[in-house]
mmCIF file of C-alpha atoms in Angstrom:
data_model
loop_
_atom_site.group_PDB
_atom_site.id
_atom_site.type_symbol
_atom_site.label_atom_id
_atom_site.label_comp_id
_atom_site.label_asym_id
_atom_site.label_seq_id
_atom_site.Cartn_x
_atom_site.Cartn_y
_atom_site.Cartn_z
ATOM 1 C CA LEU A 1 137.051 119.706 148.922
ATOM 2 C CA CYS A 2 136.130 116.011 149.013
ATOM 3 C CA GLN A 3 132.853 116.666 147.206
ATOM 4 C CA TYR A 4 134.605 117.493 143.918
ATOM 5 C CA ASP A 5 134.832 114.734 141.316
ATOM 6 C CA ASN A 6 138.532 115.358 140.675
ATOM 7 C CA VAL A 7 139.551 115.163 144.359
ATOM 8 C CA LEU A 8 140.261 111.982 146.313
ATOM 9 C CA CYS A 9 140.266 112.333 150.106
ATOM 10 C CA ILE A 10 142.158 109.730 152.127
ATOM 11 C CA GLU A 11 141.522 109.468 155.851
ATOM 12 C CA TYR A 12 144.399 109.284 158.323
ATOM 13 C CA GLU A 13 143.329 105.833 159.518
ATOM 14 C CA GLU A 14 143.516 104.453 155.966
ATOM 15 C CA LEU A 15 147.306 104.892 155.960
ATOM 16 C CA LEU A 16 148.133 103.144 159.252
ATOM 17 C CA PHE A 17 149.872 99.766 159.264
ATOM 18 C CA SER A 18 151.927 97.626 161.621
ATOM 19 C CA ASP A 19 153.074 94.714 159.457
ATOM 20 C CA LYS A 20 153.595 93.640 155.853
ATOM 21 C CA ARG A 21 150.135 92.094 155.491
ATOM 22 C CA GLU A 22 148.500 95.366 156.479
ATOM 23 C CA ILE A 23 150.692 97.255 153.997
ATOM 24 C CA GLU A 24 149.457 94.999 151.180
ATOM 25 C CA SER A 25 145.866 95.602 152.295
ATOM 26 C CA ILE A 26 146.425 99.376 152.269
ATOM 27 C CA VAL A 27 147.855 99.260 148.745
ATOM 28 C CA LYS A 28 144.869 97.285 147.425
ATOM 29 C CA ASN A 29 142.237 99.313 149.288
ATOM 30 C CA LEU A 30 143.606 102.685 148.181
ATOM 31 C CA THR A 31 143.995 101.469 144.606
ATOM 32 C CA ASN A 32 140.361 100.361 144.570
ATOM 33 C CA LYS A 33 139.310 103.681 146.062
ATOM 34 C CA PHE A 34 141.299 105.565 143.432
ATOM 35 C CA SER A 35 139.937 103.526 140.515
ATOM 36 C CA LYS A 36 136.313 103.928 141.664
ATOM 37 C CA ARG A 37 136.670 107.653 142.257
ATOM 38 C CA PHE A 38 138.183 108.298 138.836
ATOM 39 C CA GLU A 39 136.288 105.644 136.905
ATOM 40 C CA TYR A 40 134.815 108.413 134.745
ATOM 41 C CA PHE A 41 138.329 109.137 133.465
ATOM 42 C CA PHE A 42 140.112 105.757 133.359
ATOM 43 C CA GLY A 43 137.116 103.562 132.580
ATOM 44 C CA ALA A 44 135.372 100.818 134.527
ATOM 45 C CA ASN A 45 137.740 97.999 133.540
ATOM 46 C CA SER A 46 141.069 99.653 134.320
ATOM 47 C CA ASP A 47 143.542 97.332 136.038
ATOM 48 C CA PHE A 48 145.979 99.497 137.950
ATOM 49 C CA LEU A 49 147.801 96.832 139.946
ATOM 50 C CA GLY A 50 148.895 93.359 138.991
ATOM 51 C CA GLU A 51 150.632 91.099 141.523
ATOM 52 C CA ASP A 52 154.080 92.396 140.564
ATOM 53 C CA LYS A 53 152.996 96.010 141.050
ATOM 54 C CA VAL A 54 151.432 95.224 144.420
ATOM 55 C CA ALA A 55 154.663 93.570 145.547
ATOM 56 C CA SER A 56 156.673 96.567 144.321
ATOM 57 C CA ALA A 57 154.412 99.032 146.164
ATOM 58 C CA VAL A 58 154.605 96.985 149.377
ATOM 59 C CA GLU A 59 158.384 96.790 149.134
ATOM 60 C CA ARG A 60 158.640 100.549 148.653
ATOM 61 C CA LEU A 61 156.376 101.315 151.625
ATOM 62 C CA GLU A 62 158.366 98.941 153.826
ATOM 63 C CA GLY A 63 161.596 100.636 152.760
ATOM 64 C CA MET A 64 160.193 104.113 153.348
ATOM 65 C CA SER A 65 158.975 103.128 156.813
ATOM 66 C CA GLN A 66 162.342 101.686 157.812
ATOM 67 C CA VAL A 67 164.268 104.682 156.496
ATOM 68 C CA SER A 68 162.016 107.342 158.044
ATOM 69 C CA ALA A 69 162.241 105.678 161.477
ATOM 70 C CA GLY A 70 165.948 106.501 161.589
ATOM 71 C CA LEU A 71 165.747 110.044 160.208
ATOM 72 C CA THR A 72 165.166 113.419 161.836
ATOM 73 C CA GLU A 73 164.612 116.538 159.730
ATOM 74 C CA GLN A 74 166.775 115.739 156.687
ATOM 75 C CA PRO A 75 164.933 113.928 153.865
ATOM 76 C CA ASP A 76 166.135 110.619 152.468
ATOM 77 C CA PRO A 77 167.501 111.102 148.896
ATOM 78 C CA LYS A 78 165.934 107.872 147.592
ATOM 79 C CA TYR A 79 162.424 108.017 149.041
ATOM 80 C CA GLY A 80 162.121 111.739 149.719
ATOM 81 C CA VAL A 81 160.783 111.055 153.233
ATOM 82 C CA HIS A 82 161.933 112.466 156.564
ATOM 83 C CA GLY A 83 161.655 111.499 160.190
ATOM 84 C CA GLY A 84 159.608 113.152 162.914
ATOM 85 C CA HIS A 85 156.205 112.185 161.529
ATOM 86 C CA SER A 86 153.190 112.938 163.675
ATOM 87 C CA ASN A 87 150.186 111.133 165.004
ATOM 88 C CA GLN A 88 146.777 112.574 164.197
ATOM 89 C CA ASP A 89 146.781 114.589 167.424
ATOM 90 C CA GLY A 90 149.986 116.367 166.415
ATOM 91 C CA THR A 91 152.368 114.365 168.624
ATOM 92 C CA GLY A 92 155.455 112.871 167.042
ATOM 93 C CA MET A 93 155.837 109.123 166.652
ATOM 94 C CA SER A 94 158.713 106.694 166.270
ATOM 95 C CA ASP A 95 158.181 102.905 166.428
ATOM 96 C CA GLY A 96 154.775 103.592 167.924
ATOM 97 C CA LYS A 97 156.149 105.721 170.772
ATOM 98 C CA VAL A 98 155.096 109.300 171.390
ATOM 99 C CA ILE A 99 158.139 111.576 171.185
ATOM 100 C CA GLY A 100 156.511 114.984 171.710
ATOM 101 C CA SER A 101 154.740 117.548 169.592
ATOM 102 C CA PHE A 102 156.227 119.202 166.517
ATOM 103 C CA LYS A 103 153.072 120.920 165.317
ATOM 104 C CA GLY A 104 153.906 124.300 163.755
ATOM 105 C CA ARG A 105 152.004 127.549 163.569
ATOM 106 C CA LEU A 106 150.108 128.907 160.578
ATOM 107 C CA PHE A 107 151.370 132.289 159.345
ATOM 108 C CA TYR A 108 149.901 134.388 156.539
ATOM 109 C CA CYS A 109 150.614 137.585 154.622
ATOM 110 C CA GLY A 110 149.542 139.452 151.519
ATOM 111 C CA GLY A 111 147.229 142.437 151.206
ATOM 112 C CA ALA A 112 146.326 144.957 148.508
ATOM 113 C CA GLN A 113 149.239 147.404 148.297
ATOM 114 C CA ARG A 114 146.976 150.308 147.350
ATOM 115 C CA PHE A 115 145.605 150.177 150.911
ATOM 116 C CA LEU A 116 149.070 149.839 152.501
ATOM 117 C CA HIS A 117 149.011 153.261 154.164
ATOM 118 C CA ASN A 118 145.441 152.885 155.351
ATOM 119 C CA PRO A 119 145.416 152.593 159.165
ATOM 120 C CA ASN A 120 143.021 149.651 158.790
ATOM 121 C CA PHE A 121 145.285 147.764 156.362
ATOM 122 C CA LYS A 122 144.952 144.002 156.874
ATOM 123 C CA TYR A 123 146.250 140.902 155.155
ATOM 124 C CA SER A 124 143.794 138.887 153.092
ATOM 125 C CA THR A 125 142.473 135.724 154.758
ATOM 126 C CA PHE A 126 141.108 134.055 151.615
ATOM 127 C CA GLY A 127 143.878 131.462 151.362
ATOM 128 C CA LEU A 128 143.598 130.481 155.020
ATOM 129 C CA PHE A 129 140.292 128.699 154.381
ATOM 130 C CA LEU A 130 141.965 126.482 151.793
ATOM 131 C CA ALA A 131 145.083 126.037 153.932
ATOM 132 C CA LYS A 132 143.092 124.773 156.917
ATOM 133 C CA SER A 133 141.339 122.235 154.682
ATOM 134 C CA LEU A 134 144.668 120.914 153.416
ATOM 135 C CA PHE A 135 146.756 121.287 156.595
ATOM 136 C CA PRO A 136 144.416 121.095 159.616
ATOM 137 C CA ASP A 137 147.179 120.216 162.098
ATOM 138 C CA PHE A 138 148.864 123.613 162.035
ATOM 139 C CA GLU A 139 148.069 125.921 164.953
ATOM 140 C CA GLY A 140 145.839 128.781 163.874
ATOM 141 C CA ASN A 141 142.289 128.662 162.609
ATOM 142 C CA VAL A 142 139.967 130.744 160.440
ATOM 143 C CA GLU A 143 136.206 130.379 160.321
ATOM 144 C CA ILE A 144 132.961 132.257 159.821
ATOM 145 C CA GLN A 145 131.008 132.424 163.053
ATOM 146 C CA HIS A 146 127.424 133.352 163.863
ATOM 147 C CA GLY A 147 126.431 136.699 162.426
ATOM 148 C CA ASN A 148 128.893 136.342 159.531
ATOM 149 C CA LYS A 149 131.791 137.361 161.799
ATOM 150 C CA LEU A 150 135.319 136.284 160.884
ATOM 151 C CA SER A 151 137.353 134.482 163.541
ATOM 152 C CA ASN A 152 141.057 134.227 162.715
ATOM 153 C CA SER A 153 143.756 132.949 165.070
ATOM 154 C CA ALA A 154 146.463 132.476 162.420
ATOM 155 C CA THR A 155 149.565 134.674 162.793
ATOM 156 C CA PRO A 156 150.076 137.638 160.425
ATOM 157 C CA LEU A 157 153.689 137.830 159.220
ATOM 158 C CA THR A 158 155.331 141.030 160.488
ATOM 159 C CA GLU A 159 158.803 142.147 161.481
ATOM 160 C CA ASP A 160 157.980 141.115 165.046
ATOM 161 C CA THR A 161 156.233 137.777 164.456
ATOM 162 C CA ILE A 162 158.871 136.451 162.049
ATOM 163 C CA LYS A 163 161.368 136.494 164.908
ATOM 164 C CA GLY A 164 159.468 133.624 166.505
ATOM 165 C CA ALA A 165 158.932 131.607 163.317
ATOM 166 C CA THR A 166 160.611 128.205 162.972
ATOM 167 C CA GLY A 167 161.197 125.656 160.240
ATOM 168 C CA LYS A 168 158.094 123.761 161.388
ATOM 169 C CA ASP A 169 155.753 126.684 160.696
ATOM 170 C CA LEU A 170 153.797 127.189 157.460
ATOM 171 C CA LEU A 171 153.389 130.517 155.655
ATOM 172 C CA ILE A 172 150.404 131.182 153.382
ATOM 173 C CA VAL A 173 151.290 133.903 150.873
ATOM 174 C CA HIS A 174 148.660 135.641 148.762
ATOM 175 C CA SER A 175 150.402 136.094 145.430
ATOM 176 C CA HIS A 176 150.755 139.537 143.822
ATOM 177 C CA GLN A 177 149.939 141.215 147.134
ATOM 178 C CA HIS A 178 152.080 143.089 149.619
ATOM 179 C CA CYS A 179 153.785 141.467 152.621
ATOM 180 C CA LYS A 180 155.380 143.625 155.297
ATOM 181 C CA VAL A 181 158.559 141.517 155.382
ATOM 182 C CA PRO A 182 160.394 139.644 152.579
ATOM 183 C CA VAL A 183 158.880 136.150 152.451
ATOM 184 C CA GLU A 184 162.259 134.613 151.569
ATOM 185 C CA GLU A 185 163.295 135.293 155.168
ATOM 186 C CA PHE A 186 160.601 132.935 156.509
ATOM 187 C CA PRO A 187 162.354 129.764 157.812
ATOM 188 C CA GLY A 188 159.549 127.266 157.154
ATOM 189 C CA PRO A 189 157.677 126.000 154.082
ATOM 190 C CA GLN A 190 155.432 128.345 152.108
ATOM 191 C CA LEU A 191 152.232 127.966 150.096
ATOM 192 C CA HIS A 192 151.628 130.736 147.551
ATOM 193 C CA ILE A 193 147.991 131.153 146.523
ATOM 194 C CA ASN A 194 146.768 133.318 143.670
ATOM 195 C CA ALA A 195 143.343 134.429 144.880
ATOM 196 C CA GLU A 196 143.053 137.217 142.306
ATOM 197 C CA TYR A 197 140.497 135.382 140.178
ATOM 198 C CA TYR A 198 139.436 132.556 142.451
ATOM 199 C CA ASP A 199 137.884 133.933 145.602
ATOM 200 C CA LEU A 200 138.327 131.310 148.320
ATOM 201 C CA HIS A 201 136.000 132.850 150.880
ATOM 202 C CA PRO A 202 133.263 130.238 151.606
ATOM 203 C CA LYS A 203 130.502 132.870 151.698
ATOM 204 C CA HIS A 204 131.371 134.440 148.333
ATOM 205 C CA LEU A 205 129.382 132.431 145.810
ATOM 206 C CA GLY A 206 129.682 134.622 142.706
ATOM 207 C CA ASN A 207 133.288 133.757 141.898
ATOM 208 C CA ARG A 208 134.726 134.922 138.592
ATOM 209 C CA ASN A 209 135.898 132.222 136.172
ATOM 210 C CA GLY A 210 134.574 129.491 138.439
#
């Protein structure tokens, strides 16, 4: 996704800080990165941050950091952040201390209903390729292996698998397609993807409408 002109990718390490001076450096570096990436839209001489805006951004990040350190799962009403953030390896962190893993599993559902009674009925995996690009920390992977074979370790949502789902798991729903259980019963967050016109399979190059 990072190759597209309208996408800005930010690495995990670019968001780490331990004191106020590093926060100010992060604000300036990311602003410069943003302005260079989207120079074609905003122009070469755009000034996004004056000193007052830098100070405001630093103050907000400091406040968010202090608030999130004392939270668990409930979000803060002012900043919209929650506690239990993770390190890059999926372990939780609080004041720099590892507090255990909270990495969730990747679930998916949605298949063409006209094939529902076919004994080989399977959910579509198109959206999983996008989901793994956006949320790589979730357990479950999909990839094309040698010989154009599909490898998929994500969990299909069924009446049995939903019993083990938690609020930390993520469900990828293929819009306008059939799921075997009502998706509103899933306890975790959901991402609904309409793959009807935009085929997300990396090997399908003749996509309609782009």
